[in-house]
Short mmCIF file of C-alpha atoms in Angstrom, two decimals:
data_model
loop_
_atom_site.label_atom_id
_atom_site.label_comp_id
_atom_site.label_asym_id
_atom_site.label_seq_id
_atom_site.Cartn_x
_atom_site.Cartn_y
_atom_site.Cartn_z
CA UNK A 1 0.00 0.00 0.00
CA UNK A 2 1.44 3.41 -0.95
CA UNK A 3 2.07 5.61 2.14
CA UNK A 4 -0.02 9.04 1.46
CA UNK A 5 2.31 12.03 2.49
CA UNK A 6 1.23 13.86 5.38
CA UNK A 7 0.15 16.95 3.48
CA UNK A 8 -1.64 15.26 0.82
CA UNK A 9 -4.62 15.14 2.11
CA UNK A 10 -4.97 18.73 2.64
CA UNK A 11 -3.79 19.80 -1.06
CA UNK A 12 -6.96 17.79 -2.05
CA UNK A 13 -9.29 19.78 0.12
CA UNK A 14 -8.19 23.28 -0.76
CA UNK A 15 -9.55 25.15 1.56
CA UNK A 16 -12.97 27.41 0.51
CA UNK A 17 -13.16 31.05 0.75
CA UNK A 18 -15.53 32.16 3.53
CA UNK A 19 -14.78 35.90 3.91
CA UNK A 20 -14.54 37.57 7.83
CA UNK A 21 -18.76 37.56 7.54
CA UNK A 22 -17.77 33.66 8.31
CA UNK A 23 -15.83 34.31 11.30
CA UNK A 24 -16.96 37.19 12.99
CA UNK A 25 -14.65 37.32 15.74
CA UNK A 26 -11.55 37.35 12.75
CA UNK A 27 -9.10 39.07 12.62
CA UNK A 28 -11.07 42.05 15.19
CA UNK A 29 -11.18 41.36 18.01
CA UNK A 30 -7.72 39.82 17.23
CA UNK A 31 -6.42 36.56 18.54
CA UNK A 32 -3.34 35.20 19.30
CA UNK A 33 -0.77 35.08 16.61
CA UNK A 34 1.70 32.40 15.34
CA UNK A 35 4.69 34.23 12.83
CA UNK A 36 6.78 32.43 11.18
CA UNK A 37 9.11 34.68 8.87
CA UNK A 38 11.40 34.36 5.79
CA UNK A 39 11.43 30.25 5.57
CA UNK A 40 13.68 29.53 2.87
CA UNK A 41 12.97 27.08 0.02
CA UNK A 42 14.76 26.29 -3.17
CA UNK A 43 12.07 25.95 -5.46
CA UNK A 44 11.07 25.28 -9.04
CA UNK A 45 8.18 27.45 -9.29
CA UNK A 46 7.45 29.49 -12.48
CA UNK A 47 5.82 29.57 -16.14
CA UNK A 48 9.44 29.47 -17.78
CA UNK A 49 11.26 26.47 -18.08
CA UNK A 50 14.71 27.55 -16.39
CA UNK A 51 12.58 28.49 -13.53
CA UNK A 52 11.81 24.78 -13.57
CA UNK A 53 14.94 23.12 -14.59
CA UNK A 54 17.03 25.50 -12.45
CA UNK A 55 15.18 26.49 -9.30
CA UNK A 56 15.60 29.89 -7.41
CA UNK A 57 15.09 30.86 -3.94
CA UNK A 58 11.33 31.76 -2.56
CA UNK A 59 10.77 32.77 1.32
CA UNK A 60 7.78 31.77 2.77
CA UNK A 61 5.55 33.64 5.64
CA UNK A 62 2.94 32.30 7.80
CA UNK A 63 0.82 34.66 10.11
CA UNK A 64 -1.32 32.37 11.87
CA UNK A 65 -4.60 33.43 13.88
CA UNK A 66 -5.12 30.92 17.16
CA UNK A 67 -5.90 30.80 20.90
CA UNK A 68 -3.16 29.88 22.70
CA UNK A 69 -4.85 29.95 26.23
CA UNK A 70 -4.86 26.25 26.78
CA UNK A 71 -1.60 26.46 25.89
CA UNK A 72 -0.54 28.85 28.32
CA UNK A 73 -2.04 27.36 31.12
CA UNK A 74 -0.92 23.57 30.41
CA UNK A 75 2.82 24.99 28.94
CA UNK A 76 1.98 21.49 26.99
CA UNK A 77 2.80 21.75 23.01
CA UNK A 78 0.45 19.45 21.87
CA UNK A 79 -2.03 22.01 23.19
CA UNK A 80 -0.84 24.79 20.39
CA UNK A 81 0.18 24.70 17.00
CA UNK A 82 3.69 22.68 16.89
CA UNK A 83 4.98 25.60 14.50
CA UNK A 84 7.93 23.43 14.04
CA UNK A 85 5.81 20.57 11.76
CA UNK A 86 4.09 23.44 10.42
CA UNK A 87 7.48 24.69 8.70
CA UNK A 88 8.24 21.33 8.00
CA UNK A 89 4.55 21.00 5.99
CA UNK A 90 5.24 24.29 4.19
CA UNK A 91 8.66 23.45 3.14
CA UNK A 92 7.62 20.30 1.79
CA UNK A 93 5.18 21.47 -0.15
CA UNK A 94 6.81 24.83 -1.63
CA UNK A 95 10.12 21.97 -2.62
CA UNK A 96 8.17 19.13 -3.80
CA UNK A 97 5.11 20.56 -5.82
CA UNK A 98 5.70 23.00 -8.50
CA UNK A 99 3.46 25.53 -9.95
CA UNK A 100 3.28 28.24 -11.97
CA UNK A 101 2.13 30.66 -10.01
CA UNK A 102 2.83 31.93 -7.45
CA UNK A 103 -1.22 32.44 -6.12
CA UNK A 104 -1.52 28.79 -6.40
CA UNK A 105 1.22 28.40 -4.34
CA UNK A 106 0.31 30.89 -1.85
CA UNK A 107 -3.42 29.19 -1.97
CA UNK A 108 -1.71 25.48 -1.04
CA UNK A 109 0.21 26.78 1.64
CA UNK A 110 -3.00 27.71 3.20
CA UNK A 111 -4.27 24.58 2.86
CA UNK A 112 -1.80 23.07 4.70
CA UNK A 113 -1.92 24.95 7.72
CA UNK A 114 -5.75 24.44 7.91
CA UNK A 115 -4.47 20.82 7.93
CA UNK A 116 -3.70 21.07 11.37
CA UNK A 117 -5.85 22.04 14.38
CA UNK A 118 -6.27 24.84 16.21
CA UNK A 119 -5.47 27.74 12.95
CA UNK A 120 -8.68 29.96 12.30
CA UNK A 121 -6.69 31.94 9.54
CA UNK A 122 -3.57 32.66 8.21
CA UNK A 123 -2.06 35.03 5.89
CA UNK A 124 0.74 33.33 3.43
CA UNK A 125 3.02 35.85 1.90
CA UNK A 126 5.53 33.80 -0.96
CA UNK A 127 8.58 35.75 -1.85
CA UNK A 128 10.65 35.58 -5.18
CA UNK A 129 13.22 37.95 -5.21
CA UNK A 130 14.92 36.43 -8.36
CA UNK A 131 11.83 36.75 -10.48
CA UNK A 132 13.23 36.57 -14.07
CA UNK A 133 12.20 40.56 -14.92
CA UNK A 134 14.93 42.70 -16.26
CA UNK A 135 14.48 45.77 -13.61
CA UNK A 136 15.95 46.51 -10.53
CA UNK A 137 13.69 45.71 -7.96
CA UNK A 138 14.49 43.74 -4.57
CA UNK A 139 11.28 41.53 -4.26
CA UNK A 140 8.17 40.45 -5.78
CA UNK A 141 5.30 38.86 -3.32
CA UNK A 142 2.05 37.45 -3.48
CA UNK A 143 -0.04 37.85 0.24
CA UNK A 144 -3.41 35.67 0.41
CA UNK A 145 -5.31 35.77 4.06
CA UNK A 146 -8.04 32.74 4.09
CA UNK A 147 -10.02 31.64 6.80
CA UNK A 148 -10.76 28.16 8.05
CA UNK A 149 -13.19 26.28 6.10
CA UNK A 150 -16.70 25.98 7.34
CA UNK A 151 -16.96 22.31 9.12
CA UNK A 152 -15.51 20.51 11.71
CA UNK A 153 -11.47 21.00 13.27
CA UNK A 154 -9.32 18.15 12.20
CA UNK A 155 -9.22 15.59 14.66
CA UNK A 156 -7.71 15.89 17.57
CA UNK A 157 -4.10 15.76 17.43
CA UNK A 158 -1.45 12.92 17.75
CA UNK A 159 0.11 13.32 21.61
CA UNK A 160 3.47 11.73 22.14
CA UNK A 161 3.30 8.80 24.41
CA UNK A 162 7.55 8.52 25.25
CA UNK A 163 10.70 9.86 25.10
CA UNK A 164 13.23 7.53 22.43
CA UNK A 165 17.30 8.17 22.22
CA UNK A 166 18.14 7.16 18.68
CA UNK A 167 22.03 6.61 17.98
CA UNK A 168 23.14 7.42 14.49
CA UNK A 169 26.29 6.72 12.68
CA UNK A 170 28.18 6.35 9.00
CA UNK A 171 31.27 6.05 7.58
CA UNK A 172 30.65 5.53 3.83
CA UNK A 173 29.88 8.48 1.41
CA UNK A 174 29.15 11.68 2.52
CA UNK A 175 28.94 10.74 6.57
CA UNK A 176 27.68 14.59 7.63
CA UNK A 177 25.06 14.81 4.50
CA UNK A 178 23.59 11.24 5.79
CA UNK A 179 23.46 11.92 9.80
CA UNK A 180 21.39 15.59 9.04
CA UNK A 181 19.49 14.37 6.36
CA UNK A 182 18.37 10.96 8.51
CA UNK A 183 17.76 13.93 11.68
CA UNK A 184 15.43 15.69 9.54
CA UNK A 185 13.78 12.66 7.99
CA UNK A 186 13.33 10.96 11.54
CA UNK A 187 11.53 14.15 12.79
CA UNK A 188 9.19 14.42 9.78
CA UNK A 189 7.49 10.76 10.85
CA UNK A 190 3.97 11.33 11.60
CA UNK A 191 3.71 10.54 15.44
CA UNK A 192 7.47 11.74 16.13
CA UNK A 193 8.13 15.08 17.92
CA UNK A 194 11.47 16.84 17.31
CA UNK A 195 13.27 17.33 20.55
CA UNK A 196 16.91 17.58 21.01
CA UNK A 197 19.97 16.65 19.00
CA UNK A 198 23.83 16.43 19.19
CA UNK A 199 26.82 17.54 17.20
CA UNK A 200 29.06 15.62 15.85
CA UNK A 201 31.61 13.04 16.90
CA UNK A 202 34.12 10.85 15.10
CA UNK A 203 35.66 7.29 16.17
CA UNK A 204 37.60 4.84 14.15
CA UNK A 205 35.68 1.93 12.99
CA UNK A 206 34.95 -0.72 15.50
CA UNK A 207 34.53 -4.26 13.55
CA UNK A 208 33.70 -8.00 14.86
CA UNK A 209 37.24 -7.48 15.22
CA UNK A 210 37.35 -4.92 17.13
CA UNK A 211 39.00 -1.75 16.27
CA UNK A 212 39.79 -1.44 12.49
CA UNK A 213 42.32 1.64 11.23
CA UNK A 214 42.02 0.46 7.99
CA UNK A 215 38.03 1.32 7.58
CA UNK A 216 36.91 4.67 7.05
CA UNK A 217 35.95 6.34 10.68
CA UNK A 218 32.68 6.83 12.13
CA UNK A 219 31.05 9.76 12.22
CA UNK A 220 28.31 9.19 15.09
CA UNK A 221 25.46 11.29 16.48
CA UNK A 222 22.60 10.89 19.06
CA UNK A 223 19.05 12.28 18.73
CA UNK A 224 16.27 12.33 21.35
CA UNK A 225 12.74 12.72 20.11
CA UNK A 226 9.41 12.05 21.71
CA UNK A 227 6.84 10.31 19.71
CA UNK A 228 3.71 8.54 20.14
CA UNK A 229 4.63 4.95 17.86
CA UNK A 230 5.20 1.81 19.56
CA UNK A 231 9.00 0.65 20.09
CA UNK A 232 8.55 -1.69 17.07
CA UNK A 233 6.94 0.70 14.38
CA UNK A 234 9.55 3.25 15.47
CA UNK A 235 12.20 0.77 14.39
CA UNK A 236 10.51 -0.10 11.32
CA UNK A 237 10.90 3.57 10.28
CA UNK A 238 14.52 3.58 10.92
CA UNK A 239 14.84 0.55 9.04
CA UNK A 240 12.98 1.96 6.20
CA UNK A 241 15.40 5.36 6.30
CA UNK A 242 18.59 3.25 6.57
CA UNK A 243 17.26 1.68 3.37
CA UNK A 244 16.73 4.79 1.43
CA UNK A 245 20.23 5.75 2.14
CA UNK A 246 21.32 2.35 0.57
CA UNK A 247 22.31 0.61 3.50
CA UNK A 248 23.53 -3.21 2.82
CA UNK A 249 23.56 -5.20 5.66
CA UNK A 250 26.24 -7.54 4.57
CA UNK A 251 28.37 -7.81 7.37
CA UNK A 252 27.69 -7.28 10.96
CA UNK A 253 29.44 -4.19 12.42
CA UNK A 254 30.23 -3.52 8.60
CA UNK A 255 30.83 -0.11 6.78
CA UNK A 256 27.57 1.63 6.37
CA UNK A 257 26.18 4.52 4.45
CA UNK A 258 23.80 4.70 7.63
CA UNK A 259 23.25 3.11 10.78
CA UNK A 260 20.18 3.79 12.74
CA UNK A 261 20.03 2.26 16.44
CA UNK A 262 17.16 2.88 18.69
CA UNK A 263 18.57 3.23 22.74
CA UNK A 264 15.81 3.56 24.79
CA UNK A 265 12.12 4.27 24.45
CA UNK A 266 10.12 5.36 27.38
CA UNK A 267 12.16 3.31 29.80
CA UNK A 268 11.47 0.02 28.73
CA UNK A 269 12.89 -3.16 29.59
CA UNK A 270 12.13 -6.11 27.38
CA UNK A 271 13.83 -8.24 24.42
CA UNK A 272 12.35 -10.22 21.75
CA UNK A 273 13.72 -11.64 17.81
CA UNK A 274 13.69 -8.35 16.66
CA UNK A 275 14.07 -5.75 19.26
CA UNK A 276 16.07 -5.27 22.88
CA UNK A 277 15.45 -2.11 25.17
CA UNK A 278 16.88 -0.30 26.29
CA UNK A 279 20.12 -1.35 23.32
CA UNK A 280 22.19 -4.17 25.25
CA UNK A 281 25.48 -2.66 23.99
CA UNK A 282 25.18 1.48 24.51
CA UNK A 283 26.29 1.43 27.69
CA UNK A 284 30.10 0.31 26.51
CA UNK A 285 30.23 2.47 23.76
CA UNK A 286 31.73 6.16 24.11
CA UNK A 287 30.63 7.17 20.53
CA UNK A 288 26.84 6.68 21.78
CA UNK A 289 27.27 7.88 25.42
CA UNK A 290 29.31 11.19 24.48
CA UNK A 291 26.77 12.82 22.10
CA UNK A 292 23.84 11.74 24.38
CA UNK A 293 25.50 13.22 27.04
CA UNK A 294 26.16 16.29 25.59
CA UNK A 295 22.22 16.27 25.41
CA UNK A 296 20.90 15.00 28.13
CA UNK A 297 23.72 14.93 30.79
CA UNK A 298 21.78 13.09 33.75
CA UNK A 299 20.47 10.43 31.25
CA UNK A 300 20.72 6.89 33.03
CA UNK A 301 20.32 3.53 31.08
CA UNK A 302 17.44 1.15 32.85
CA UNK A 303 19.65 -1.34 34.84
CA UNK A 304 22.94 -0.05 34.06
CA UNK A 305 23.58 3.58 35.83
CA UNK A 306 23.86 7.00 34.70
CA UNK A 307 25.17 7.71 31.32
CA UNK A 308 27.88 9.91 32.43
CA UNK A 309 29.34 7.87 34.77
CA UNK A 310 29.34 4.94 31.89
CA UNK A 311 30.93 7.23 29.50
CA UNK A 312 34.14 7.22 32.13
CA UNK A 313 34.07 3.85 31.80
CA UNK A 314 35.08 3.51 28.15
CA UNK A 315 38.10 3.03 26.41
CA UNK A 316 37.05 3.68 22.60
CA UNK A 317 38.27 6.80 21.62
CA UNK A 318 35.63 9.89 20.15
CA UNK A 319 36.96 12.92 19.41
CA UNK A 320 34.54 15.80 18.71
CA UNK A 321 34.10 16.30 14.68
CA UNK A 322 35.40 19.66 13.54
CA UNK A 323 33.85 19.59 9.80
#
C-alpha cells in the first residue's frame, strides 16, 4: 500500500473562501498570533522552463490566527500549533510541488496549515526575489489571508506517548550529509516530535574485530525525540530510512552509508527476535554515550547507571568532529 504524504490530504481539500462575515470574531477582536518569517525554500516554481529546470530561492511567511490559552495554562505543546511541523509541511510542499504561479502556491500553503488544528486563519506571503524581470527591484510577493473552512477541526491531534534516544552513525559516502538528512527525515514521521539533537563526533571503525584503522571512521550522532509509535513501528521507520540511504547489511558491524540504532524508548525493559530495550550494547560504547551526554547529561540507562558515569568507563576513543 502506498504511504499518502502527510500533506496530501490537505492539497486535495483546498480550503474554501468564507470571507470575515464567516468568522466574525476574525481578525477584530484579534487573537493570538503564530509568525513564522522568511522560511527559505529552493524551489522550481514558475511559467518558464529555467525556472523549472534551475530552481531559485522563494521565502515563505505564515501569520497564523489561534488561541493559545490552553496552551498557556498547560505549557503542553500538543495544546498549540507545533509551529515546528508546520514549517516542515510548508517546506515540503513549496520543494516538492511545482506551480506556476505563485497564487496557487500561496493558496496550497493555506491549505496546509488548515491541515492542522487549532489555525482559524492565516495570511501566506511567498517571496521571489529572483523573479526573471529585467528591472531593478528587490522583491516580488504574493499575500493571500483565508479563513478556516466551514466544518468541523481536524481531529484531535497525535500526543506523544515517550521519550526515544536514537544513535546514528556512518562512515561511507558523505557521513555529515547522511546523519542531518536521517535527523530531519526521523523528525518528519507522523507521530514523532522533534526534541533535542547532538553535534558531531568521530571514532575509528569498530569491527567484529574490534578496532579497524584500515576502515573509514565513524562519524556518530545521538538524537532524542518524543513520539507517540510503539518501540517496534519506530524501528521499522529507521529501518525503512537506513534503506533509502542504501544501507547493505552484509556484514555485521560492517561499513555503512547509515546506521540507525534505537537506545531507549520510554524506559522500557524487554527483548524479543527483533528488538532489545533499552540497546544491550550502549552502555560500553563512548561514541553513543558522548553525544547523548552532551544532550541529556543526567540520562541513566534502565539497569545499568547513569550515562555519564558509563561514559568514564570507556576506552574507545571519540573525538569531537570539527567539519
Amino acid at each position: 500500500m502506498t504511504r499518502q504524504h502527510p500533506v496530501a490530504r490537505a492539497l486535495e481539500l483546498m480550503p474554501n473562501r468564507p470571507g470575515p462575515e464567516a468568522h466574525p470574531a476574525l481578525p477584530s477582536p484579534e487573537l493570538d498570533r503564530i509568525h513564522i518569517e522568511r522560511l527559505h525554500v529552493h524551489g522550481r516554481h514558475g511559467v518558464f522552463a529555467h525556472e523549472r529546470a534551475n530552481g531559485q530561492d522563494f521565502y515563505i511567511d505564515a501569520e497564523v490566527w489561534l488561541d493559545t490559552r490552553a496552551a498557556a495554562d498547560s505549557d503542553d505543546i500538543v495544546d498549540t500549533l507545533h509551529y515546528g511541523h508546520l514549517m516542515r509541511a510548508l517546506y515540503e510542499v513549496a520543494l516538492h510541488e511545482p506551480v506556476d504561479l505563485l497564487e496557487t502556491l500561496a493558496e496550497r500553503l493555506a491549505a496546509v496549515t488548515f491541515a492542522f488544528a487549532g489555525p482559524q486563519a492565516v495570511r501566506i506571503t511567498v517571496h521571489k526575489p529572483q523573479a526573471p524581470v529585467k528591472l531593478r527591484f528587490e522583491d516580488v510577493s504574493v499575500s493571500v489571508l483565508r479563513y478556516r473552512p466551514e466544518g468541523p477541526e481536524p481531529t484531535a491531534p497525535r500526543r506523544p506517548t515517550a521519550r526515544a534516544v536514537i544513535a546514528l552513525g556512518a562512515n561511507l559516502g558523505d557521513r555529515e550529509a547522511a546523519i542531518r538528512q536521517a535527523m530531519d527525515e526521523i523528525e518528519a514521521l507522523p507521530g514523532v516530535w522533534p526534541h533535542r539533537r547532538s553535534r558531531l563526533y568521530e571514532t575509528p571503525a569498530l569491527t567484529t574485530h574490534g578496532v579497524d584503522d584500515s576502515e573509514p571512521s565513524y562519524l556518530n550522532a545521538v538524537m532524542t525525540v518524543h513520539t507517540d509509535l510503539e518501540p517496534h513501528a519506530l524501528l521499522r521507520e529507521l529501518l525503512r530510512i537506513e534503506d533509502q540511504h542504501g544501507r547493505v547489511r552484509a556484514e555485521r558491524w560492517g561499513s555503512r552509508t547509515l546506521d540507525l540504532d534505537l537506545i531507549e524508548h520510554g524506559g522500557l525493559e524487554f527483548a524479543d527476535e527483533t528488538l532489545e530495550l533499552p540497546h544491550p550494547r550502549a552502555f560500553e560504547r563512548a561514541f553513543v554515550l558522548a553525544p547523548w551526554a552532551e544532550i541529556e547529561p543526567t540520562a541513566t540507562i534502565p539497569g545499568r547507571g547513569a550515562i555519564a558515569a558509563l561514559l568514564t568507563q570507556t576506552t574507545d576513543e571519540v573525538r569531537r568532529y570539527r567539519g
